[in-house]
Amino acid sequence: MNIAIFASGQGSNFEAIARAIKRGYIKAQLKLLVTDKENAFVRVRAKKFGVRDVYVNPKCYPSRLAFDKAIIRILEQEDIDAIILAGFMRIVTPYFVKRYNHRIINIHPALLPAFRGERAIERAFACGRKVTGVTVHFVDEKVDHGPIILQKKVTIKAGTSLARLTAAIHKIEHILYPRAVKLLAENRITIKNRHVTIR
Ligand code: GRF
């Protein structure tokens, strides 16, 4: 399986997946990093792992659809089978979702359907929740929505800080996301009526 990771920021999840591939835990080829941010640190990580990185500037396209079509052309050149969204701060179009149906996955730092959208860790913390977590899911037309593949709870301990909670969430992400990509690469995930089964 040839995969592309889409990211806009730090790229710690990119690194977790790249390492898991390097050590043979995930049997897949990480062919491409796609980013919409020229100075994203994830590009430095891509260079470190020798992964081709492509910066696509959204401002150079008249619409979201044109931007997505430009990316699809690149994905087709590289023969990409699956797309891993890892902190990609752009909503993909329904056209893109349809083109790669059930082959786009995303990670979200909350227990979906709770706290969809941005600043999910911060909002769970501010609302005084006792439990939050991490979700890996297939991407559909809605934001942070779609059949759930894996979820893991994280307890918000009394008196903890937002910084500590954030670190705990990231730690879980770096275990859960490689696990989900491994399942995808081994063709062990099936979806029927929007319901996921894992063998
Ligand atoms: C992660 O918290 C992920 O759940 C969210 O964006 C963040 C990306 O972090 N979708 P990184 O760039 O992988 O470090």
PDB file of C-alpha atoms and ligand atoms in Angstrom:
ATOM      1  CA  MET A   1       0.000   0.000   0.000  1.00  0.00           C
ATOM      2  CA  ASN A   2       1.299   3.428  -0.963  1.00  0.00           C
ATOM      3  CA  ILE A   3       0.367   6.132   1.479  1.00  0.00           C
ATOM      4  CA  ALA A   4       0.443   9.916   1.579  1.00  0.00           C
ATOM      5  CA  ILE A   5       0.321  11.893   4.795  1.00  0.00           C
ATOM      6  CA  PHE A   6      -1.335  15.320   4.759  1.00  0.00           C
ATOM      7  CA  ALA A   7      -0.204  17.680   7.514  1.00  0.00           C
ATOM      8  CA  SER A   8      -0.013  21.401   8.257  1.00  0.00           C
ATOM      9  CA  GLY A   9       1.941  21.627  11.492  1.00  0.00           C
ATOM     10  CA  GLN A  10       4.454  19.970  13.764  1.00  0.00           C
ATOM     11  CA  GLY A  11       4.170  16.524  12.288  1.00  0.00           C
ATOM     12  CA  SER A  12       4.652  14.433  15.417  1.00  0.00           C
ATOM     13  CA  ASN A  13       2.091  11.957  14.042  1.00  0.00           C
ATOM     14  CA  PHE A  14       3.904  11.968  10.704  1.00  0.00           C
ATOM     15  CA  GLU A  15       7.049  11.008  12.582  1.00  0.00           C
ATOM     16  CA  ALA A  16       5.295   8.247  14.587  1.00  0.00           C
ATOM     17  CA  ILE A  17       3.987   6.680  11.367  1.00  0.00           C
ATOM     18  CA  ALA A  18       7.258   7.146   9.459  1.00  0.00           C
ATOM     19  CA  ARG A  19       9.139   5.396  12.286  1.00  0.00           C
ATOM     20  CA  ALA A  20       6.621   2.557  12.448  1.00  0.00           C
ATOM     21  CA  ILE A  21       7.090   1.985   8.721  1.00  0.00           C
ATOM     22  CA  LYS A  22      10.865   2.160   9.020  1.00  0.00           C
ATOM     23  CA  ARG A  23      10.949  -0.477  11.722  1.00  0.00           C
ATOM     24  CA  GLY A  24       8.596  -2.752   9.760  1.00  0.00           C
ATOM     25  CA  TYR A  25       5.601  -2.504  12.104  1.00  0.00           C
ATOM     26  CA  ILE A  26       3.541  -1.070   9.242  1.00  0.00           C
ATOM     27  CA  LYS A  27       4.034  -2.704   5.863  1.00  0.00           C
ATOM     28  CA  ALA A  28       3.454   0.260   3.574  1.00  0.00           C
ATOM     29  CA  GLN A  29       5.392   2.783   1.535  1.00  0.00           C
ATOM     30  CA  LEU A  30       5.254   6.349   2.769  1.00  0.00           C
ATOM     31  CA  LYS A  31       5.539   8.011  -0.618  1.00  0.00           C
ATOM     32  CA  LEU A  32       4.497  11.545   0.030  1.00  0.00           C
ATOM     33  CA  LEU A  33       3.900  14.379   2.451  1.00  0.00           C
ATOM     34  CA  VAL A  34       1.355  16.917   1.268  1.00  0.00           C
ATOM     35  CA  THR A  35       1.219  20.225   3.087  1.00  0.00           C
ATOM     36  CA  ASP A  36      -0.628  23.511   2.682  1.00  0.00           C
ATOM     37  CA  LYS A  37       1.844  25.437   4.865  1.00  0.00           C
ATOM     38  CA  GLU A  38       5.180  26.426   3.399  1.00  0.00           C
ATOM     39  CA  ASN A  39       6.975  26.634   6.751  1.00  0.00           C
ATOM     40  CA  ALA A  40       5.395  23.666   8.492  1.00  0.00           C
ATOM     41  CA  PHE A  41       7.896  21.797  10.663  1.00  0.00           C
ATOM     42  CA  VAL A  42       6.547  18.519   9.336  1.00  0.00           C
ATOM     43  CA  ARG A  43       8.527  19.266   6.136  1.00  0.00           C
ATOM     44  CA  VAL A  44      11.775  19.050   8.122  1.00  0.00           C
ATOM     45  CA  ARG A  45      10.683  15.631   9.382  1.00  0.00           C
ATOM     46  CA  ALA A  46       9.853  14.499   5.837  1.00  0.00           C
ATOM     47  CA  LYS A  47      13.372  15.405   4.729  1.00  0.00           C
ATOM     48  CA  LYS A  48      14.817  13.465   7.658  1.00  0.00           C
ATOM     49  CA  PHE A  49      12.963  10.343   6.538  1.00  0.00           C
ATOM     50  CA  GLY A  50      13.685  10.947   2.840  1.00  0.00           C
ATOM     51  CA  VAL A  51       9.991  11.339   2.023  1.00  0.00           C
ATOM     52  CA  ARG A  52       9.051  13.519  -0.950  1.00  0.00           C
ATOM     53  CA  ASP A  53       7.262  16.585   0.329  1.00  0.00           C
ATOM     54  CA  VAL A  54       4.907  18.656  -1.724  1.00  0.00           C
ATOM     55  CA  TYR A  55       3.753  22.088  -0.698  1.00  0.00           C
ATOM     56  CA  VAL A  56       0.519  23.072  -2.384  1.00  0.00           C
ATOM     57  CA  ASN A  57      -0.344  26.721  -1.866  1.00  0.00           C
ATOM     58  CA  PRO A  58      -4.136  27.098  -1.505  1.00  0.00           C
ATOM     59  CA  LYS A  59      -3.894  30.754  -2.556  1.00  0.00           C
ATOM     60  CA  CYS A  60      -2.870  29.663  -6.036  1.00  0.00           C
ATOM     61  CA  TYR A  61      -6.208  27.974  -6.711  1.00  0.00           C
ATOM     62  CA  PRO A  62      -9.554  29.652  -7.340  1.00  0.00           C
ATOM     63  CA  SER A  63     -11.547  27.172  -5.255  1.00  0.00           C
ATOM     64  CA  ARG A  64     -11.258  24.318  -2.790  1.00  0.00           C
ATOM     65  CA  LEU A  65     -12.207  21.978  -5.576  1.00  0.00           C
ATOM     66  CA  ALA A  66      -9.394  23.215  -7.839  1.00  0.00           C
ATOM     67  CA  PHE A  67      -6.955  22.835  -4.929  1.00  0.00           C
ATOM     68  CA  ASP A  68      -8.132  19.268  -4.271  1.00  0.00           C
ATOM     69  CA  LYS A  69      -7.952  18.378  -7.984  1.00  0.00           C
ATOM     70  CA  ALA A  70      -4.346  19.599  -8.117  1.00  0.00           C
ATOM     71  CA  ILE A  71      -3.533  17.359  -5.149  1.00  0.00           C
ATOM     72  CA  ILE A  72      -5.323  14.386  -6.728  1.00  0.00           C
ATOM     73  CA  ARG A  73      -3.103  14.745  -9.818  1.00  0.00           C
ATOM     74  CA  ILE A  74      -0.030  14.450  -7.585  1.00  0.00           C
ATOM     75  CA  LEU A  75      -1.503  11.470  -5.707  1.00  0.00           C
ATOM     76  CA  GLU A  76      -2.224   9.735  -9.003  1.00  0.00           C
ATOM     77  CA  GLN A  77       1.361  10.287 -10.221  1.00  0.00           C
ATOM     78  CA  GLU A  78       2.620   8.597  -7.061  1.00  0.00           C
ATOM     79  CA  ASP A  79       0.016   5.839  -7.238  1.00  0.00           C
ATOM     80  CA  ILE A  80      -1.284   6.600  -3.742  1.00  0.00           C
ATOM     81  CA  ASP A  81      -3.758   4.103  -2.250  1.00  0.00           C
ATOM     82  CA  ALA A  82      -4.546   5.731   1.091  1.00  0.00           C
ATOM     83  CA  ILE A  83      -4.425   9.192   2.610  1.00  0.00           C
ATOM     84  CA  ILE A  84      -3.564   9.796   6.243  1.00  0.00           C
ATOM     85  CA  LEU A  85      -4.649  13.185   7.580  1.00  0.00           C
ATOM     86  CA  ALA A  86      -2.427  14.177  10.486  1.00  0.00           C
ATOM     87  CA  GLY A  87      -3.144  17.711  11.586  1.00  0.00           C
ATOM     88  CA  PHE A  88      -4.103  18.870   8.085  1.00  0.00           C
ATOM     89  CA  MET A  89      -5.920  22.147   8.689  1.00  0.00           C
ATOM     90  CA  ARG A  90      -8.041  22.087   5.577  1.00  0.00           C
ATOM     91  CA  ILE A  91     -11.411  20.532   4.901  1.00  0.00           C
ATOM     92  CA  VAL A  92     -11.315  18.163   1.963  1.00  0.00           C
ATOM     93  CA  THR A  93     -14.097  18.486  -0.608  1.00  0.00           C
ATOM     94  CA  PRO A  94     -16.826  15.854  -1.145  1.00  0.00           C
ATOM     95  CA  TYR A  95     -15.190  15.296  -4.564  1.00  0.00           C
ATOM     96  CA  PHE A  96     -11.962  14.262  -2.866  1.00  0.00           C
ATOM     97  CA  VAL A  97     -13.792  12.066  -0.335  1.00  0.00           C
ATOM     98  CA  LYS A  98     -15.611  10.299  -3.158  1.00  0.00           C
ATOM     99  CA  ARG A  99     -12.414   9.796  -5.179  1.00  0.00           C
ATOM    100  CA  TYR A 100     -10.723   8.072  -2.226  1.00  0.00           C
ATOM    101  CA  ASN A 101     -13.802   6.571  -0.626  1.00  0.00           C
ATOM    102  CA  HIS A 102     -12.944   4.761   2.638  1.00  0.00           C
ATOM    103  CA  ARG A 103      -9.274   5.332   1.957  1.00  0.00           C
ATOM    104  CA  ILE A 104      -8.851   8.594   3.872  1.00  0.00           C
ATOM    105  CA  ILE A 105      -8.384   8.471   7.626  1.00  0.00           C
ATOM    106  CA  ASN A 106      -8.007  11.176  10.238  1.00  0.00           C
ATOM    107  CA  ILE A 107      -6.929  11.456  13.854  1.00  0.00           C
ATOM    108  CA  HIS A 108      -8.777  13.694  16.279  1.00  0.00           C
ATOM    109  CA  PRO A 109      -7.700  14.531  19.832  1.00  0.00           C
ATOM    110  CA  ALA A 110     -11.057  13.820  21.517  1.00  0.00           C
ATOM    111  CA  LEU A 111     -13.562  11.018  21.872  1.00  0.00           C
ATOM    112  CA  LEU A 112     -15.741  11.691  18.827  1.00  0.00           C
ATOM    113  CA  PRO A 113     -18.551  12.597  18.491  1.00  0.00           C
ATOM    114  CA  ALA A 114     -17.566  14.812  21.440  1.00  0.00           C
ATOM    115  CA  PHE A 115     -15.576  17.964  20.685  1.00  0.00           C
ATOM    116  CA  ARG A 116     -15.509  17.953  16.920  1.00  0.00           C
ATOM    117  CA  GLY A 117     -13.544  20.821  15.366  1.00  0.00           C
ATOM    118  CA  GLU A 118     -10.560  22.845  16.467  1.00  0.00           C
ATOM    119  CA  ARG A 119      -8.985  23.097  19.952  1.00  0.00           C
ATOM    120  CA  ALA A 120     -10.641  19.861  21.058  1.00  0.00           C
ATOM    121  CA  ILE A 121      -8.192  19.164  23.905  1.00  0.00           C
ATOM    122  CA  GLU A 122      -8.586  22.663  25.286  1.00  0.00           C
ATOM    123  CA  ARG A 123     -12.381  22.523  25.129  1.00  0.00           C
ATOM    124  CA  ALA A 124     -12.604  19.128  26.867  1.00  0.00           C
ATOM    125  CA  PHE A 125     -10.302  20.500  29.577  1.00  0.00           C
ATOM    126  CA  ALA A 126     -12.234  23.765  29.964  1.00  0.00           C
ATOM    127  CA  CYS A 127     -15.542  21.914  30.241  1.00  0.00           C
ATOM    128  CA  GLY A 128     -14.264  19.992  33.237  1.00  0.00           C
ATOM    129  CA  ARG A 129     -14.587  16.569  31.620  1.00  0.00           C
ATOM    130  CA  LYS A 130     -13.159  13.642  33.558  1.00  0.00           C
ATOM    131  CA  VAL A 131     -12.441  11.655  30.434  1.00  0.00           C
ATOM    132  CA  THR A 132     -11.443  12.606  26.912  1.00  0.00           C
ATOM    133  CA  GLY A 133      -9.338  10.697  24.388  1.00  0.00           C
ATOM    134  CA  VAL A 134      -8.249  10.091  20.831  1.00  0.00           C
ATOM    135  CA  THR A 135     -10.197   8.889  17.795  1.00  0.00           C
ATOM    136  CA  VAL A 136      -9.046   7.554  14.436  1.00  0.00           C
ATOM    137  CA  HIS A 137     -11.833   7.529  11.866  1.00  0.00           C
ATOM    138  CA  PHE A 138     -12.593   7.359   8.169  1.00  0.00           C
ATOM    139  CA  VAL A 139     -13.188  10.747   6.620  1.00  0.00           C
ATOM    140  CA  ASP A 140     -16.585  11.568   5.168  1.00  0.00           C
ATOM    141  CA  GLU A 141     -18.130  14.842   3.934  1.00  0.00           C
ATOM    142  CA  LYS A 142     -18.449  16.302   7.438  1.00  0.00           C
ATOM    143  CA  VAL A 143     -15.639  17.587   9.654  1.00  0.00           C
ATOM    144  CA  ASP A 144     -14.331  15.129  12.274  1.00  0.00           C
ATOM    145  CA  HIS A 145     -17.095  12.735  11.380  1.00  0.00           C
ATOM    146  CA  GLY A 146     -17.168   9.301   9.760  1.00  0.00           C
ATOM    147  CA  PRO A 147     -16.930   5.643  10.762  1.00  0.00           C
ATOM    148  CA  ILE A 148     -14.716   5.203  13.812  1.00  0.00           C
ATOM    149  CA  ILE A 149     -11.782   2.792  13.523  1.00  0.00           C
ATOM    150  CA  LEU A 150     -10.093   3.078  16.939  1.00  0.00           C
ATOM    151  CA  GLN A 151     -10.664   5.091  20.084  1.00  0.00           C
ATOM    152  CA  LYS A 152      -8.747   5.326  23.314  1.00  0.00           C
ATOM    153  CA  LYS A 153      -9.802   7.081  26.482  1.00  0.00           C
ATOM    154  CA  VAL A 154      -7.556   9.444  28.420  1.00  0.00           C
ATOM    155  CA  THR A 155      -8.487  10.316  32.000  1.00  0.00           C
ATOM    156  CA  ILE A 156      -8.261  13.982  32.953  1.00  0.00           C
ATOM    157  CA  LYS A 157      -6.789  13.771  36.427  1.00  0.00           C
ATOM    158  CA  ALA A 158      -7.941  16.263  39.059  1.00  0.00           C
ATOM    159  CA  GLY A 159      -5.570  19.215  39.216  1.00  0.00           C
ATOM    160  CA  THR A 160      -3.740  18.388  35.996  1.00  0.00           C
ATOM    161  CA  SER A 161      -2.719  21.174  33.609  1.00  0.00           C
ATOM    162  CA  LEU A 162      -3.721  21.654  29.987  1.00  0.00           C
ATOM    163  CA  ALA A 163      -0.076  21.151  28.993  1.00  0.00           C
ATOM    164  CA  ARG A 164       0.049  17.781  30.764  1.00  0.00           C
ATOM    165  CA  LEU A 165      -3.230  16.672  29.264  1.00  0.00           C
ATOM    166  CA  THR A 166      -2.019  17.700  25.797  1.00  0.00           C
ATOM    167  CA  ALA A 167       1.174  15.680  26.257  1.00  0.00           C
ATOM    168  CA  ALA A 168      -0.841  12.641  27.414  1.00  0.00           C
ATOM    169  CA  ILE A 169      -3.128  12.883  24.380  1.00  0.00           C
ATOM    170  CA  HIS A 170      -0.196  13.142  21.961  1.00  0.00           C
ATOM    171  CA  LYS A 171       1.457  10.130  23.552  1.00  0.00           C
ATOM    172  CA  ILE A 172      -1.688   8.072  22.904  1.00  0.00           C
ATOM    173  CA  GLU A 173      -1.951   9.437  19.347  1.00  0.00           C
ATOM    174  CA  HIS A 174       1.536   8.218  18.531  1.00  0.00           C
ATOM    175  CA  ILE A 175       0.524   4.672  19.497  1.00  0.00           C
ATOM    176  CA  LEU A 176      -3.019   4.647  18.139  1.00  0.00           C
ATOM    177  CA  TYR A 177      -2.359   6.167  14.700  1.00  0.00           C
ATOM    178  CA  PRO A 178       0.403   3.738  13.644  1.00  0.00           C
ATOM    179  CA  ARG A 179      -1.863   0.910  14.856  1.00  0.00           C
ATOM    180  CA  ALA A 180      -4.732   2.134  12.671  1.00  0.00           C
ATOM    181  CA  VAL A 181      -2.480   2.567   9.624  1.00  0.00           C
ATOM    182  CA  LYS A 182      -1.159  -0.951  10.169  1.00  0.00           C
ATOM    183  CA  LEU A 183      -4.721  -2.316  10.186  1.00  0.00           C
ATOM    184  CA  LEU A 184      -5.476  -0.404   6.998  1.00  0.00           C
ATOM    185  CA  ALA A 185      -2.296  -1.617   5.284  1.00  0.00           C
ATOM    186  CA  GLU A 186      -3.103  -5.212   6.220  1.00  0.00           C
ATOM    187  CA  ASN A 187      -6.596  -4.825   4.811  1.00  0.00           C
ATOM    188  CA  ARG A 188      -8.114  -5.772   8.150  1.00  0.00           C
ATOM    189  CA  ILE A 189     -10.754  -3.050   8.266  1.00  0.00           C
ATOM    190  CA  THR A 190     -14.135  -3.486   6.622  1.00  0.00           C
ATOM    191  CA  ILE A 191     -17.024  -1.035   6.553  1.00  0.00           C
ATOM    192  CA  LYS A 192     -20.618  -2.033   6.134  1.00  0.00           C
ATOM    193  CA  ASN A 193     -23.477   0.445   6.589  1.00  0.00           C
ATOM    194  CA  ARG A 194     -20.973   2.923   8.029  1.00  0.00           C
ATOM    195  CA  HIS A 195     -20.020   0.414  10.688  1.00  0.00           C
ATOM    196  CA  VAL A 196     -16.388  -0.669  11.043  1.00  0.00           C
ATOM    197  CA  THR A 197     -15.301  -4.236  11.696  1.00  0.00           C
ATOM    198  CA  ILE A 198     -11.688  -5.130  12.434  1.00  0.00           C
ATOM    199  CA  ARG A 199     -10.343  -8.621  11.935  1.00  0.00           C
TER     200      ARG A 199
HETATM  201  C1  GRF B   1      -2.968  16.142  16.566  1.00  0.00           C
HETATM  202  O1  GRF B   1      -3.328  16.457  17.880  1.00  0.00           O
HETATM  203  C2  GRF B   1      -4.126  15.546  15.822  1.00  0.00           C
HETATM  204  O2  GRF B   1      -4.990  14.833  16.633  1.00  0.00           O
HETATM  205  C3  GRF B   1      -4.822  16.778  15.271  1.00  0.00           C
HETATM  206  O3  GRF B   1      -3.781  17.654  14.932  1.00  0.00           O
HETATM  207  C4  GRF B   1      -2.646  17.398  15.757  1.00  0.00           C
HETATM  208  C5  GRF B   1      -1.466  17.217  14.851  1.00  0.00           C
HETATM  209  O4  GRF B   1      -0.268  17.145  15.576  1.00  0.00           O
HETATM  210  N1  GRF B   1      -5.679  16.417  14.165  1.00  0.00           N
HETATM  211  P1  GRF B   1       1.102  16.807  14.831  1.00  0.00           P
HETATM  212  O5  GRF B   1       1.278  17.862  13.730  1.00  0.00           O
HETATM  213  O6  GRF B   1       1.000  15.425  14.264  1.00  0.00           O
HETATM  214  O7  GRF B   1       2.173  16.930  15.877  1.00  0.00           O
END
